[in-house]
Amino acid sequence: MRVALSLALLLVAAGCGDRVDAKASLELSDVVTGWFDAGLVDGKNKLVPTVTFKLHNKAPDAIRSVQINAVFRVIGDQEELGSAFVRGIDANGLPGGGTTSTFVLRSTLGYTGEQPRLQMLQHSQFRDAQVEVFAKHGSDQWVKLAQYQVARQLLTGDDAAKQPSN
């Protein structure tokens, strides 16, 4: 019985060694925000908030199994304007000091209008948005990595076409 208990405690202790503080280990770099030209919807131009970035592992050790969630909100509103979710780092991991390729996260919700897209951004009733970027390592809780105001700039397919490779 003692041997089994000792073995169980040893396995639990070994599993705790894999705990990584995602907030302390990861930082966003090369961040760009803006409004993506999502094309026409019911004959109207559609713009959706977008954030692009890379993840940098500041820690000396590799980090594995990280999910990323971006939550978009109109500034001053509690309700979501949409969200986007990706697997940020797979089980192969991101080595210490390493940086991922570019992630592109955009809301499916946004603004539609009949006027040209650039004029939509300059309209008096246009409301600015913000994005909060969260990370989750393994089965840990979600932690907020960063928050940005979405810039009033138009992003086209060329600006935001890169997709994550991790």
PDB file of C-alpha atoms in Angstrom:
ATOM      1  CA  MET A   1       0.000   0.000   0.000  1.00  0.00           C
ATOM      2  CA  ARG A   2       2.800   2.434   0.896  1.00  0.00           C
ATOM      3  CA  VAL A   3       4.589   1.671  -2.360  1.00  0.00           C
ATOM      4  CA  ALA A   4       1.421   2.363  -4.360  1.00  0.00           C
ATOM      5  CA  LEU A   5       0.800   5.619  -2.470  1.00  0.00           C
ATOM      6  CA  SER A   6       4.418   6.718  -2.928  1.00  0.00           C
ATOM      7  CA  LEU A   7       4.242   5.923  -6.644  1.00  0.00           C
ATOM      8  CA  ALA A   8       0.983   7.870  -6.994  1.00  0.00           C
ATOM      9  CA  LEU A   9       2.452  10.908  -5.209  1.00  0.00           C
ATOM     10  CA  LEU A  10       5.555  10.723  -7.392  1.00  0.00           C
ATOM     11  CA  LEU A  11       3.436  10.699 -10.559  1.00  0.00           C
ATOM     12  CA  VAL A  12       1.370  13.659  -9.343  1.00  0.00           C
ATOM     13  CA  ALA A  13       4.520  15.605  -8.498  1.00  0.00           C
ATOM     14  CA  ALA A  14       6.015  14.799 -11.901  1.00  0.00           C
ATOM     15  CA  GLY A  15       2.859  16.058 -13.636  1.00  0.00           C
ATOM     16  CA  CYS A  16       3.048  19.353 -11.743  1.00  0.00           C
ATOM     17  CA  GLY A  17       6.455  19.971 -13.309  1.00  0.00           C
ATOM     18  CA  ASP A  18       4.725  20.617 -16.645  1.00  0.00           C
ATOM     19  CA  ARG A  19       2.818  23.615 -15.304  1.00  0.00           C
ATOM     20  CA  VAL A  20       3.607  26.713 -17.286  1.00  0.00           C
ATOM     21  CA  ASP A  21       2.473  30.253 -16.580  1.00  0.00           C
ATOM     22  CA  ALA A  22       1.225  31.287 -20.032  1.00  0.00           C
ATOM     23  CA  LYS A  23       0.910  34.943 -19.006  1.00  0.00           C
ATOM     24  CA  ALA A  24       4.526  35.071 -17.821  1.00  0.00           C
ATOM     25  CA  SER A  25       5.872  32.984 -20.710  1.00  0.00           C
ATOM     26  CA  LEU A  26       4.092  34.420 -23.753  1.00  0.00           C
ATOM     27  CA  GLU A  27       3.988  37.879 -25.265  1.00  0.00           C
ATOM     28  CA  LEU A  28       2.457  39.206 -28.450  1.00  0.00           C
ATOM     29  CA  SER A  29       4.698  40.777 -31.070  1.00  0.00           C
ATOM     30  CA  ASP A  30       4.195  42.374 -34.486  1.00  0.00           C
ATOM     31  CA  VAL A  31       0.615  43.284 -33.511  1.00  0.00           C
ATOM     32  CA  VAL A  32      -1.601  44.898 -36.160  1.00  0.00           C
ATOM     33  CA  THR A  33      -5.266  45.724 -35.665  1.00  0.00           C
ATOM     34  CA  GLY A  34      -7.800  47.056 -38.126  1.00  0.00           C
ATOM     35  CA  TRP A  35     -11.024  46.397 -39.972  1.00  0.00           C
ATOM     36  CA  PHE A  36     -10.946  43.599 -42.521  1.00  0.00           C
ATOM     37  CA  ASP A  37     -12.814  44.004 -45.795  1.00  0.00           C
ATOM     38  CA  ALA A  38     -15.114  40.959 -45.559  1.00  0.00           C
ATOM     39  CA  GLY A  39     -16.733  41.640 -48.937  1.00  0.00           C
ATOM     40  CA  LEU A  40     -20.396  42.144 -49.717  1.00  0.00           C
ATOM     41  CA  VAL A  41     -23.292  40.930 -47.577  1.00  0.00           C
ATOM     42  CA  ASP A  42     -26.791  41.469 -48.963  1.00  0.00           C
ATOM     43  CA  GLY A  43     -25.353  44.081 -51.329  1.00  0.00           C
ATOM     44  CA  LYS A  44     -23.628  46.040 -48.531  1.00  0.00           C
ATOM     45  CA  ASN A  45     -19.951  46.362 -47.693  1.00  0.00           C
ATOM     46  CA  LYS A  46     -18.931  44.496 -44.548  1.00  0.00           C
ATOM     47  CA  LEU A  47     -16.043  45.312 -42.203  1.00  0.00           C
ATOM     48  CA  VAL A  48     -15.009  43.059 -39.299  1.00  0.00           C
ATOM     49  CA  PRO A  49     -12.483  43.783 -36.537  1.00  0.00           C
ATOM     50  CA  THR A  50      -9.200  41.898 -36.893  1.00  0.00           C
ATOM     51  CA  VAL A  51      -5.978  41.401 -34.976  1.00  0.00           C
ATOM     52  CA  THR A  52      -2.779  39.851 -36.320  1.00  0.00           C
ATOM     53  CA  PHE A  53       0.225  38.960 -34.169  1.00  0.00           C
ATOM     54  CA  LYS A  54       2.963  36.487 -33.403  1.00  0.00           C
ATOM     55  CA  LEU A  55       3.489  34.719 -30.078  1.00  0.00           C
ATOM     56  CA  HIS A  56       6.946  34.902 -28.529  1.00  0.00           C
ATOM     57  CA  ASN A  57       8.020  32.476 -25.809  1.00  0.00           C
ATOM     58  CA  LYS A  58       9.961  34.585 -23.271  1.00  0.00           C
ATOM     59  CA  ALA A  59      10.667  31.545 -21.085  1.00  0.00           C
ATOM     60  CA  PRO A  60      13.826  29.439 -21.401  1.00  0.00           C
ATOM     61  CA  ASP A  61      11.812  26.215 -21.723  1.00  0.00           C
ATOM     62  CA  ALA A  62       9.448  25.099 -24.482  1.00  0.00           C
ATOM     63  CA  ILE A  63       5.729  25.677 -24.069  1.00  0.00           C
ATOM     64  CA  ARG A  64       3.178  23.260 -25.518  1.00  0.00           C
ATOM     65  CA  SER A  65      -0.552  23.003 -26.089  1.00  0.00           C
ATOM     66  CA  VAL A  66      -1.678  26.621 -26.001  1.00  0.00           C
ATOM     67  CA  GLN A  67      -5.039  27.855 -27.270  1.00  0.00           C
ATOM     68  CA  ILE A  68      -5.679  31.486 -28.185  1.00  0.00           C
ATOM     69  CA  ASN A  69      -8.980  33.360 -28.060  1.00  0.00           C
ATOM     70  CA  ALA A  70      -9.588  36.918 -29.221  1.00  0.00           C
ATOM     71  CA  VAL A  71     -12.713  38.665 -27.944  1.00  0.00           C
ATOM     72  CA  PHE A  72     -13.866  41.795 -29.763  1.00  0.00           C
ATOM     73  CA  ARG A  73     -16.142  44.393 -28.152  1.00  0.00           C
ATOM     74  CA  VAL A  74     -17.384  47.836 -29.053  1.00  0.00           C
ATOM     75  CA  ILE A  75     -15.644  50.153 -26.607  1.00  0.00           C
ATOM     76  CA  GLY A  76     -17.940  50.754 -23.658  1.00  0.00           C
ATOM     77  CA  ASP A  77     -20.133  47.691 -24.349  1.00  0.00           C
ATOM     78  CA  GLN A  78     -20.072  44.484 -22.337  1.00  0.00           C
ATOM     79  CA  GLU A  79     -21.572  42.417 -25.138  1.00  0.00           C
ATOM     80  CA  GLU A  80     -19.210  40.712 -27.570  1.00  0.00           C
ATOM     81  CA  LEU A  81     -18.890  41.939 -31.128  1.00  0.00           C
ATOM     82  CA  GLY A  82     -17.562  38.463 -31.855  1.00  0.00           C
ATOM     83  CA  SER A  83     -14.610  36.261 -31.093  1.00  0.00           C
ATOM     84  CA  ALA A  84     -12.065  34.028 -32.805  1.00  0.00           C
ATOM     85  CA  PHE A  85     -10.302  30.924 -31.528  1.00  0.00           C
ATOM     86  CA  VAL A  86      -7.167  29.086 -32.716  1.00  0.00           C
ATOM     87  CA  ARG A  87      -4.770  26.457 -31.490  1.00  0.00           C
ATOM     88  CA  GLY A  88      -1.802  28.702 -30.844  1.00  0.00           C
ATOM     89  CA  ILE A  89       0.898  26.146 -30.094  1.00  0.00           C
ATOM     90  CA  ASP A  90       0.493  22.432 -30.704  1.00  0.00           C
ATOM     91  CA  ALA A  91       1.865  19.493 -28.731  1.00  0.00           C
ATOM     92  CA  ASN A  92       5.250  19.784 -30.497  1.00  0.00           C
ATOM     93  CA  GLY A  93       5.732  23.054 -28.639  1.00  0.00           C
ATOM     94  CA  LEU A  94       7.411  26.394 -29.142  1.00  0.00           C
ATOM     95  CA  PRO A  95      11.018  26.395 -27.900  1.00  0.00           C
ATOM     96  CA  GLY A  96      12.231  28.891 -25.337  1.00  0.00           C
ATOM     97  CA  GLY A  97      12.978  32.183 -27.098  1.00  0.00           C
ATOM     98  CA  GLY A  98      11.021  31.046 -30.172  1.00  0.00           C
ATOM     99  CA  THR A  99       8.365  32.934 -32.084  1.00  0.00           C
ATOM    100  CA  THR A 100       5.383  31.557 -34.004  1.00  0.00           C
ATOM    101  CA  SER A 101       4.295  32.518 -37.468  1.00  0.00           C
ATOM    102  CA  THR A 102       1.591  35.170 -37.793  1.00  0.00           C
ATOM    103  CA  PHE A 103      -1.889  34.519 -36.435  1.00  0.00           C
ATOM    104  CA  VAL A 104      -4.923  36.243 -37.954  1.00  0.00           C
ATOM    105  CA  LEU A 105      -8.010  36.393 -35.762  1.00  0.00           C
ATOM    106  CA  ARG A 106     -11.136  38.200 -36.866  1.00  0.00           C
ATOM    107  CA  SER A 107     -14.694  38.463 -35.753  1.00  0.00           C
ATOM    108  CA  THR A 108     -17.487  37.164 -37.952  1.00  0.00           C
ATOM    109  CA  LEU A 109     -19.585  40.125 -36.782  1.00  0.00           C
ATOM    110  CA  GLY A 110     -18.930  43.708 -37.751  1.00  0.00           C
ATOM    111  CA  TYR A 111     -20.463  46.643 -39.582  1.00  0.00           C
ATOM    112  CA  THR A 112     -22.235  46.801 -42.928  1.00  0.00           C
ATOM    113  CA  GLY A 113     -22.963  49.876 -44.994  1.00  0.00           C
ATOM    114  CA  GLU A 114     -23.750  51.068 -48.488  1.00  0.00           C
ATOM    115  CA  GLN A 115     -21.004  53.692 -48.556  1.00  0.00           C
ATOM    116  CA  PRO A 116     -17.416  52.870 -49.599  1.00  0.00           C
ATOM    117  CA  ARG A 117     -15.422  51.024 -46.933  1.00  0.00           C
ATOM    118  CA  LEU A 118     -13.078  53.902 -46.088  1.00  0.00           C
ATOM    119  CA  GLN A 119     -16.075  56.207 -45.657  1.00  0.00           C
ATOM    120  CA  MET A 120     -17.606  53.661 -43.255  1.00  0.00           C
ATOM    121  CA  LEU A 121     -14.576  54.058 -40.980  1.00  0.00           C
ATOM    122  CA  GLN A 122     -14.985  57.854 -41.052  1.00  0.00           C
ATOM    123  CA  HIS A 123     -18.753  57.872 -40.494  1.00  0.00           C
ATOM    124  CA  SER A 124     -19.947  59.850 -37.456  1.00  0.00           C
ATOM    125  CA  GLN A 125     -21.879  56.863 -36.097  1.00  0.00           C
ATOM    126  CA  PHE A 126     -18.954  54.428 -36.398  1.00  0.00           C
ATOM    127  CA  ARG A 127     -18.069  53.036 -32.969  1.00  0.00           C
ATOM    128  CA  ASP A 128     -14.541  51.923 -32.197  1.00  0.00           C
ATOM    129  CA  ALA A 129     -13.792  48.429 -30.951  1.00  0.00           C
ATOM    130  CA  GLN A 130     -11.191  46.751 -28.804  1.00  0.00           C
ATOM    131  CA  VAL A 131      -9.791  43.245 -28.724  1.00  0.00           C
ATOM    132  CA  GLU A 132      -8.701  41.206 -25.715  1.00  0.00           C
ATOM    133  CA  VAL A 133      -6.363  38.292 -26.418  1.00  0.00           C
ATOM    134  CA  PHE A 134      -6.495  35.321 -24.037  1.00  0.00           C
ATOM    135  CA  ALA A 135      -4.335  32.196 -23.787  1.00  0.00           C
ATOM    136  CA  LYS A 136      -4.975  28.818 -22.217  1.00  0.00           C
ATOM    137  CA  HIS A 137      -2.170  26.339 -21.562  1.00  0.00           C
ATOM    138  CA  GLY A 138      -3.370  22.744 -21.440  1.00  0.00           C
ATOM    139  CA  SER A 139      -6.227  22.471 -18.963  1.00  0.00           C
ATOM    140  CA  ASP A 140      -5.331  25.694 -17.106  1.00  0.00           C
ATOM    141  CA  GLN A 141      -7.707  28.657 -16.854  1.00  0.00           C
ATOM    142  CA  TRP A 142      -7.799  31.341 -19.550  1.00  0.00           C
ATOM    143  CA  VAL A 143      -5.462  34.293 -18.885  1.00  0.00           C
ATOM    144  CA  LYS A 144      -5.522  37.683 -20.584  1.00  0.00           C
ATOM    145  CA  LEU A 145      -2.299  38.367 -22.498  1.00  0.00           C
ATOM    146  CA  ALA A 146      -3.121  41.768 -23.970  1.00  0.00           C
ATOM    147  CA  GLN A 147      -5.785  44.302 -24.931  1.00  0.00           C
ATOM    148  CA  TYR A 148      -5.713  46.696 -27.894  1.00  0.00           C
ATOM    149  CA  GLN A 149      -7.978  49.254 -29.475  1.00  0.00           C
ATOM    150  CA  VAL A 150      -8.780  48.206 -33.045  1.00  0.00           C
ATOM    151  CA  ALA A 151      -7.229  50.828 -35.331  1.00  0.00           C
ATOM    152  CA  ARG A 152      -9.489  52.629 -37.781  1.00  0.00           C
ATOM    153  CA  GLN A 153      -7.615  51.282 -40.770  1.00  0.00           C
ATOM    154  CA  LEU A 154      -8.834  49.120 -43.614  1.00  0.00           C
ATOM    155  CA  LEU A 155      -7.194  45.710 -43.945  1.00  0.00           C
ATOM    156  CA  THR A 156      -7.535  43.907 -47.257  1.00  0.00           C
ATOM    157  CA  GLY A 157      -6.816  40.287 -48.086  1.00  0.00           C
ATOM    158  CA  ASP A 158      -3.156  41.137 -48.747  1.00  0.00           C
ATOM    159  CA  ASP A 159      -2.764  42.784 -45.327  1.00  0.00           C
ATOM    160  CA  ALA A 160      -4.352  39.995 -43.315  1.00  0.00           C
ATOM    161  CA  ALA A 161      -4.071  36.905 -45.492  1.00  0.00           C
ATOM    162  CA  LYS A 162      -1.453  35.110 -43.404  1.00  0.00           C
ATOM    163  CA  GLN A 163      -2.794  32.147 -41.479  1.00  0.00           C
ATOM    164  CA  PRO A 164      -1.261  30.402 -38.466  1.00  0.00           C
ATOM    165  CA  SER A 165       0.926  27.403 -39.126  1.00  0.00           C
ATOM    166  CA  ASN A 166       1.167  26.065 -35.554  1.00  0.00           C
TER     167      ASN A 166
END
